[in-house]
Every structure is written in structure tokens, then in C-alpha cells.
């Protein structure tokens, strides 16, 4: 093969990153022409950088630079350029009083200027002044605030996070209008400089937990973080865990609710979801809607979800074990109908089950990524595959179709998508172990999962709480949800420093 | 690298071991019914029936028989005939022909079922009046009935629900054989070409041999004595005519009968020994509902009379039943258990031959009837 044609490389003025670093560390020149030369070197081949030369009313040369698309054009034109060009009383001492923009910073070094340019600031250079003014003129394309597709509610709020960190923080602040809601900001990612906002309520959060999180964030040294999921993997306690250890949510009200329980939320700029830690296993089975419904209904639905959890993990395994090893536990009339439908199937139960489960998983994945019109086709084709046709062709038995369908429905009612996918994954090893060892295998599998479960931690707090370690006071908001007036204290699972949540003067229950 | 290698080797072990006792359901031949019989020459005949799942087969069930020296020996032979591996795990009914039960203690033949842990302990023990072969053939001809295993199970279960027979399964049968204070009993079936029906209860003596039967009218009395009627109310009917009735009907009113259902029952047994003879005082308190009264009898007027008649009737019935037991030297009620509890010293002397001592015992009945309800009709 012919090698790439040797080209004469363009002669670069800045040879290496080291050279650039030296320039970035240096202060601005008071000569505007020198600054322009440096700018041209630094921002070579970046055509969306706008450099606008103009004369101030005092007659001195000025230069405004900004990134096209990252700034609000109106603001730049009306509130920066126009007053600068028209004002008669301008001098470099009162620049701030001329520009009618909220935030203006005085810069001395190139490094900060570079960072702010990419952040949507406009930078103003004036000839003869060894400073630059960074004017906040952010304004980039944004999605409208709408209800998150994965976490819709019936009675809760219909706002979801968007891709702009600042707006997301504001959405949370709308729920907690309190001075104690503090934010720590971190820039992570050498290239992406992703802004992380760590939200917490200072007098609720346990300082050690917060410190642990900060340490982990500071240890990250990576080129870029593009979304919350990447951050989650970098800071989670156990990377080989079978369950997610921190929650990602797109709901501001849910985030606020977690913050009020003493947890910490991390909002990643550019990603429409917040990461919440420390979490417990059972919190993944709760939704914001649980608190907007009456407690009896909410409790019933929660029990349903926990039931669904066990069905989704164990049902195919139990079915395989009982028809391969323990047919004694099947009532005789059911046994006969199972036998009749199994008799036509040429495969052992595990192959049959894997066939169906994998077909289902493929269909789910296909339906997820495809545009809606094509997704419908998947639904129709899938309905034929996982349905009567497969049974009539003698590939799978009737009972297996029912087992797979119930399993699928059960895994879909788990409210959290992360947890639901982990549960779906967990049932495959259980199916395998039940084929090999029957019920004994399932029991051993459960023991292994339990041992793993109790050893998990989320930000150094026990993940299994309030089940293991047993914390009975937290069971008020666990498998069933007690009425709101009965939940006087915050859950201790999140190690909050302030337990008392309410002090109602109203009578409790049916007291008169 | 070494770790990965080790992990791979370990996980391959996962596949080579285990699954030794795995048997997929459709490959098994589920023996739902096991029949024990004797042929003309007195050899043991073992019958089995298992459902056939294949859609190609015309018959839904597979009935086999083999002559064998023991139940376990028969398994080997049946295995050779069978399409699948015979599995006794779902055994529903054990049929024993009366002919066999009169000559051999069936318990000795069932030894194998008790010894293997995977075998069920809740198969129903049933005595068949007739040959098992005949029963199997008759059942196979019945087009409107399910497979024999399900059919027999349903018959026996409804029979027990309807107070037609005792509920004796392998485990209870084992208990009755080994307990000195009680003699075994079991369900009894008979059949003809059109139907299979329960005829009552079979009773065994202390050697385990069949001795006599209780018919459908006697069985509820036994059930009352062993307190197994609690959820179902047994009904009794006897002819009744009042002395104070107007006499309009005159004679020939035999079909005018009185029926009552026992709703609630309390039973107490007192045991004493007089001159070496056991005396049992049974006091039975029953709440009854009258479900049928002769039309010419005025209930309000004859309340006391009716009550007395019922008490007398029950007492008579119970006494006859006990007489039958004593004549045959059997104790299916388990009076021996009371004797042991309350008169241990005396019991010790007779425990090895309790049925004999029971046959000489005296049993008094004291029945107290409360009429709770006489129906919605006035």
C-alpha cells in the first residue's frame, strides 16, 4: 500500500503545547497589536472566533473578541459595542459603568482569557491598557425545559433538567429557597473543562461524606467528561458492583427531595441529569409520585415494585429449576399442562429461556434507539416473535412465553432505569445457575448476591441500609410509605447531621 | 493473565459438575397412579399409569403392568418398558386391591416409597374392591373423564370433602401402622364399566390385613369420632313420626324422615378402668341444623321430642359402630391414645395387644344435641 503522500507541514508559529503554555502564563501586552498577534497564534484555525476592531469615542483602538454561537448576539451588539462606541465620557477607569452587562471581570493573563472565551464571555482589549475585560455575554442554543421522558409523573412537577448547568441549579433552587443550599464548583477534564456543581444543604449533609466526594472529584484527571454517566463511573465506590450505587435523575423536584434528606447532588454542565449520592438500594424503588399520592396507594405500589424486583430476577430461574429438577413442587394439573406444552419443544429449558430473553432484550434495545415510526415496526415484528408464532412453530412453549412476558413487565415497573437494567442483567446468571444446580443453585446465587449487597457502600455509607444494617426507624419510608405526618425524622441512612424534619402542631392520625 | 487463566479454568468446572440429577419434565414418565394387585397364582402385580405428553400419541395415558417380587424390583422392569424415566415424585394415588390386602400387609410392599426421600408422602392410600387391571381398563374406556391420576385424585378428594371417606395418605398410614393405640383405615373404591365411586372406608386389623368396611352411612360417624368433620357438616337422616302428630298421614309414611346436619361439635373422652376393663365415656355436644322435618310435625310443639329422638338415633348409631369395631378387634378411632394418656399404668399391660383389650372395653355415649336452626320455612 502506498503511504500517505508526504506533505510539507505548515510552518507553525507555536511549535508545541509547551510554547503555548508559556504564552498562556504571560500577562497581556499594553500594545494592542502584540495582543492581536498572540491571539492569531493561539486561536489559529478557529474560524468561529470573532475579532472586532473598533475605535472608542476617546479615539483609542479597541478590540472585542468572542466565540460566535456561544454568546448572545443582541447583548454583545446592544450592551457592549454600542455604548463603547457612542459614549462620550469613556476612559479606561470607568469601562464598567459604560457597559450595561451584569458581570465584568478584569483579567491580566492569557490563560483565564482563553478559558472564559470558550465559556461564552466576550473579551475587550483597549490599546494602552495592559488588562482585558471579560464581559459575560453567554448565550448558546438551549433546549426548552420539558418533562423528562424516562421519569414522567402523574401528579408531580413536569419540569426536567436541561443541558445547561446554570439553569439546572436554578431549577433546584426554585424548590429550596434557603441560604443553606450551598454549591461547590469544580472544573474537571483537561480539554472539556466541564463544570461540576456540587449541591448540598450545609446543615444537613455529613461533612465527611461531602469531603469524600470532593476528594474523589479532585482526583479525576481525564481529558473530558461529557455526561453524568461518565462521572458516575469515575467516582463510584465499587466499579464491579451488581447494582448502581448512585442515582441519576432528570427531575429537579426529586433532586430537591434527596438534598433535603441530607444527600449530595452533582450537576454536570452539558448533561441533563443530576448525580445523587450517597444512595441506598431501596431508594431506587421510590419515585417523587409516591409522595404526591396518598400513603396507602403509594405503599401498595411500592410493595408491587419490590415484588416485581424478585419476579424479574428469579422467575425464569425458578421456572427452569422446577421443570428440570423439582417437578414435585408443581401441582399435578399444572404439571400436565406444562408437560404437554413442553413436549413439542426440542430444546432444553435453558436454551428456550435464553432464546426468548435475548429476543426480548434485542427488541427492547432496538425499540429504544430507533425513531418512533420504525419503532412501531419493531413492536409488530416482536409481537409475532415473542408470541403465538414462536409457540406454534414449536420453538418455545406456551408457559415460557408467559414467564418471559411477566418477567419483562416486572422489570419495566422498576422506576429507575439504571436499576431496571441491572436487574435484567442479573437474571441471566440466575438462569444459568438454576440449570446447573436447580433450587440449590438459586439459593446459593441469592446468598452470593446478598453477601455482595451488604458489602456495598455508596460514598462510604452502607448501601444496604436500612435492611442491612437494620435501621428500623428508616422503614417508615421503605417498603411502605408512612403518612407524611408520621415521618418526623429524616432517614438516618444518608448520615444527615440534623434529624428532625418537622414539628407539626396538627393532631396526629385520628386523634381529636 | 494468570488470574484470568485461573478464572477460566474454575468457570469451566462449573459446567462439568452438577446437573447429575437433572431430568427435564418432558423426559420423565410421571407415575400418578400406582396399583398393587395379586394375580391368580398369587404373584405381585404392579400397575402404573403415567400421562403421555406427546401430541402425536393417540392415548393420553400410558398404563403398564408387570409382575415383580417387590415394588423396587418392578421399577427396573417398568423402566425397561417406559419411554421416559419413571418418576414417582408426583404419585397421587396408591391403589391396593382388596384381594391383596386380605392376604398381605400392604405396608410391607410400600417400604420403598417411604425410604427414598424424594418420594411423596401425600399419595392417597385407596383400597379397590375388584382387580386393579379391571379398574384401569374401565377407566381407559371412559371418554368423558380425565387421565386416571387426576380422575382418581379428584374422586378421593371430593369424597373426603363430602364426608364419604377418611383422608389417609402415605404419611398418616405409616403413623397408623406404627402407633399401637390405633389401627389403620383407608379410602375404599369400587368401579363398574361406567363409573368409579367411593364406597366408604376400609378397616385393617393390627396385623395390617383388611378386615371390614364402613359404608357411606357409617363413615361420617367415624369421622365425627376422629374429629375430622370440623369444616364440613355431615348429614344424617332417619324416619321420624311424632306421637302427638295429627295422624293424618296414618301409616305408610316411611318417606317422612327427619334430616339434620351437624354444624359444631365438641367431644370429650373420659377413661377409667373398672375391674381390668377399660371404660370410655364419650360426651359429644353437637349443634345441629334441621334440614328436613316431616310436614305433619309441628316443630315448636315437638321440640323436646325431636331433640330426644336425634340423641337416641345418634347414640344407637355410635353404639352399633363400636360394636362392629369390637367384633373385628380393630380400633380405627384411636381409643388407645386416650387410654395411654389417662390410664398409663393399665395401658402398659395391654399395649402390645390393644385391639384385644379394646374389644372388651365398654364405651358409653352421652350425646347432647342443641337445635340451632330449623330452616327458613315455618
PDB file of C-alpha atoms in Angstrom, chain A residues 320 322-333 335-345 347-350 432 435-437, chain B residues 14-15 17-26 28 30 32 51-55 60 86-90 92 118-119 147 150 153:
ATOM      1  CA  UNK A 320     -36.195 -23.705  34.889  1.00  0.00           C
ATOM      2  CA  UNK A 322     -38.803 -26.504  38.855  1.00  0.00           C
ATOM      3  CA  UNK A 323     -39.220 -28.160  35.490  1.00  0.00           C
ATOM      4  CA  UNK A 324     -35.700 -29.588  35.379  1.00  0.00           C
ATOM      5  CA  UNK A 325     -35.185 -30.674  38.960  1.00  0.00           C
ATOM      6  CA  UNK A 326     -38.128 -30.110  41.243  1.00  0.00           C
ATOM      7  CA  UNK A 327     -41.247 -31.045  39.307  1.00  0.00           C
ATOM      8  CA  UNK A 328     -42.653 -32.224  42.650  1.00  0.00           C
ATOM      9  CA  UNK A 329     -43.494 -28.645  43.591  1.00  0.00           C
ATOM     10  CA  UNK A 330     -45.792 -28.160  40.615  1.00  0.00           C
ATOM     11  CA  UNK A 331     -49.448 -29.078  41.247  1.00  0.00           C
ATOM     12  CA  UNK A 332     -50.424 -32.108  39.221  1.00  0.00           C
ATOM     13  CA  UNK A 333     -52.905 -30.423  36.887  1.00  0.00           C
ATOM     14  CA  UNK A 335     -47.701 -30.274  35.650  1.00  0.00           C
ATOM     15  CA  UNK A 336     -49.712 -31.985  32.949  1.00  0.00           C
ATOM     16  CA  UNK A 337     -50.357 -28.787  31.026  1.00  0.00           C
ATOM     17  CA  UNK A 338     -46.694 -27.776  31.337  1.00  0.00           C
ATOM     18  CA  UNK A 339     -45.686 -31.231  30.142  1.00  0.00           C
ATOM     19  CA  UNK A 340     -47.994 -31.017  27.153  1.00  0.00           C
ATOM     20  CA  UNK A 341     -46.639 -27.667  26.053  1.00  0.00           C
ATOM     21  CA  UNK A 342     -43.024 -28.684  26.723  1.00  0.00           C
ATOM     22  CA  UNK A 343     -43.352 -31.927  24.773  1.00  0.00           C
ATOM     23  CA  UNK A 344     -43.264 -30.200  21.387  1.00  0.00           C
ATOM     24  CA  UNK A 345     -40.187 -28.098  22.184  1.00  0.00           C
ATOM     25  CA  UNK A 347     -34.626 -27.548  23.273  1.00  0.00           C
ATOM     26  CA  UNK A 348     -33.764 -27.861  26.943  1.00  0.00           C
ATOM     27  CA  UNK A 349     -35.401 -25.183  29.098  1.00  0.00           C
ATOM     28  CA  UNK A 350     -32.283 -23.017  29.376  1.00  0.00           C
ATOM     29  CA  UNK A 432     -27.593 -20.440  34.258  1.00  0.00           C
ATOM     30  CA  UNK A 435     -29.973 -25.056  35.013  1.00  0.00           C
ATOM     31  CA  UNK A 436     -26.866 -26.493  36.588  1.00  0.00           C
ATOM     32  CA  UNK A 437     -27.862 -26.869  40.209  1.00  0.00           C
TER      33      UNK A 437
ATOM     34  CA  UNK B  14     -18.971 -25.042  36.734  1.00  0.00           C
ATOM     35  CA  UNK B  15     -20.145 -26.855  33.644  1.00  0.00           C
ATOM     36  CA  UNK B  17     -20.066 -30.920  37.649  1.00  0.00           C
ATOM     37  CA  UNK B  18     -23.580 -30.759  38.965  1.00  0.00           C
ATOM     38  CA  UNK B  19     -26.761 -31.353  36.989  1.00  0.00           C
ATOM     39  CA  UNK B  20     -26.440 -35.057  37.732  1.00  0.00           C
ATOM     40  CA  UNK B  21     -29.969 -35.387  38.985  1.00  0.00           C
ATOM     41  CA  UNK B  22     -31.369 -33.138  36.342  1.00  0.00           C
ATOM     42  CA  UNK B  23     -34.281 -34.530  34.412  1.00  0.00           C
ATOM     43  CA  UNK B  24     -36.346 -32.316  32.206  1.00  0.00           C
ATOM     44  CA  UNK B  25     -40.009 -32.621  32.867  1.00  0.00           C
ATOM     45  CA  UNK B  26     -40.978 -33.827  29.406  1.00  0.00           C
ATOM     46  CA  UNK B  28     -39.969 -38.086  32.766  1.00  0.00           C
ATOM     47  CA  UNK B  30     -44.769 -39.312  35.952  1.00  0.00           C
ATOM     48  CA  UNK B  32     -49.528 -40.677  39.019  1.00  0.00           C
ATOM     49  CA  UNK B  51     -49.612 -39.196  31.388  1.00  0.00           C
ATOM     50  CA  UNK B  52     -48.311 -39.082  27.815  1.00  0.00           C
ATOM     51  CA  UNK B  53     -47.430 -35.580  26.695  1.00  0.00           C
ATOM     52  CA  UNK B  54     -46.663 -36.187  23.045  1.00  0.00           C
ATOM     53  CA  UNK B  55     -49.267 -34.761  20.716  1.00  0.00           C
ATOM     54  CA  UNK B  60     -53.188 -39.547  26.687  1.00  0.00           C
ATOM     55  CA  UNK B  86     -40.352 -43.335  35.719  1.00  0.00           C
ATOM     56  CA  UNK B  87     -40.659 -40.670  38.394  1.00  0.00           C
ATOM     57  CA  UNK B  88     -42.763 -41.322  41.479  1.00  0.00           C
ATOM     58  CA  UNK B  89     -42.383 -37.770  42.737  1.00  0.00           C
ATOM     59  CA  UNK B  90     -45.922 -36.806  41.805  1.00  0.00           C
ATOM     60  CA  UNK B  92     -51.254 -39.147  43.618  1.00  0.00           C
ATOM     61  CA  UNK B 118     -37.726 -37.767  47.017  1.00  0.00           C
ATOM     62  CA  UNK B 119     -40.888 -39.824  47.059  1.00  0.00           C
ATOM     63  CA  UNK B 147     -56.480 -39.083  32.941  1.00  0.00           C
ATOM     64  CA  UNK B 150     -56.314 -36.751  38.019  1.00  0.00           C
ATOM     65  CA  UNK B 153     -57.397 -37.846  42.897  1.00  0.00           C
TER      66      UNK B 153
END
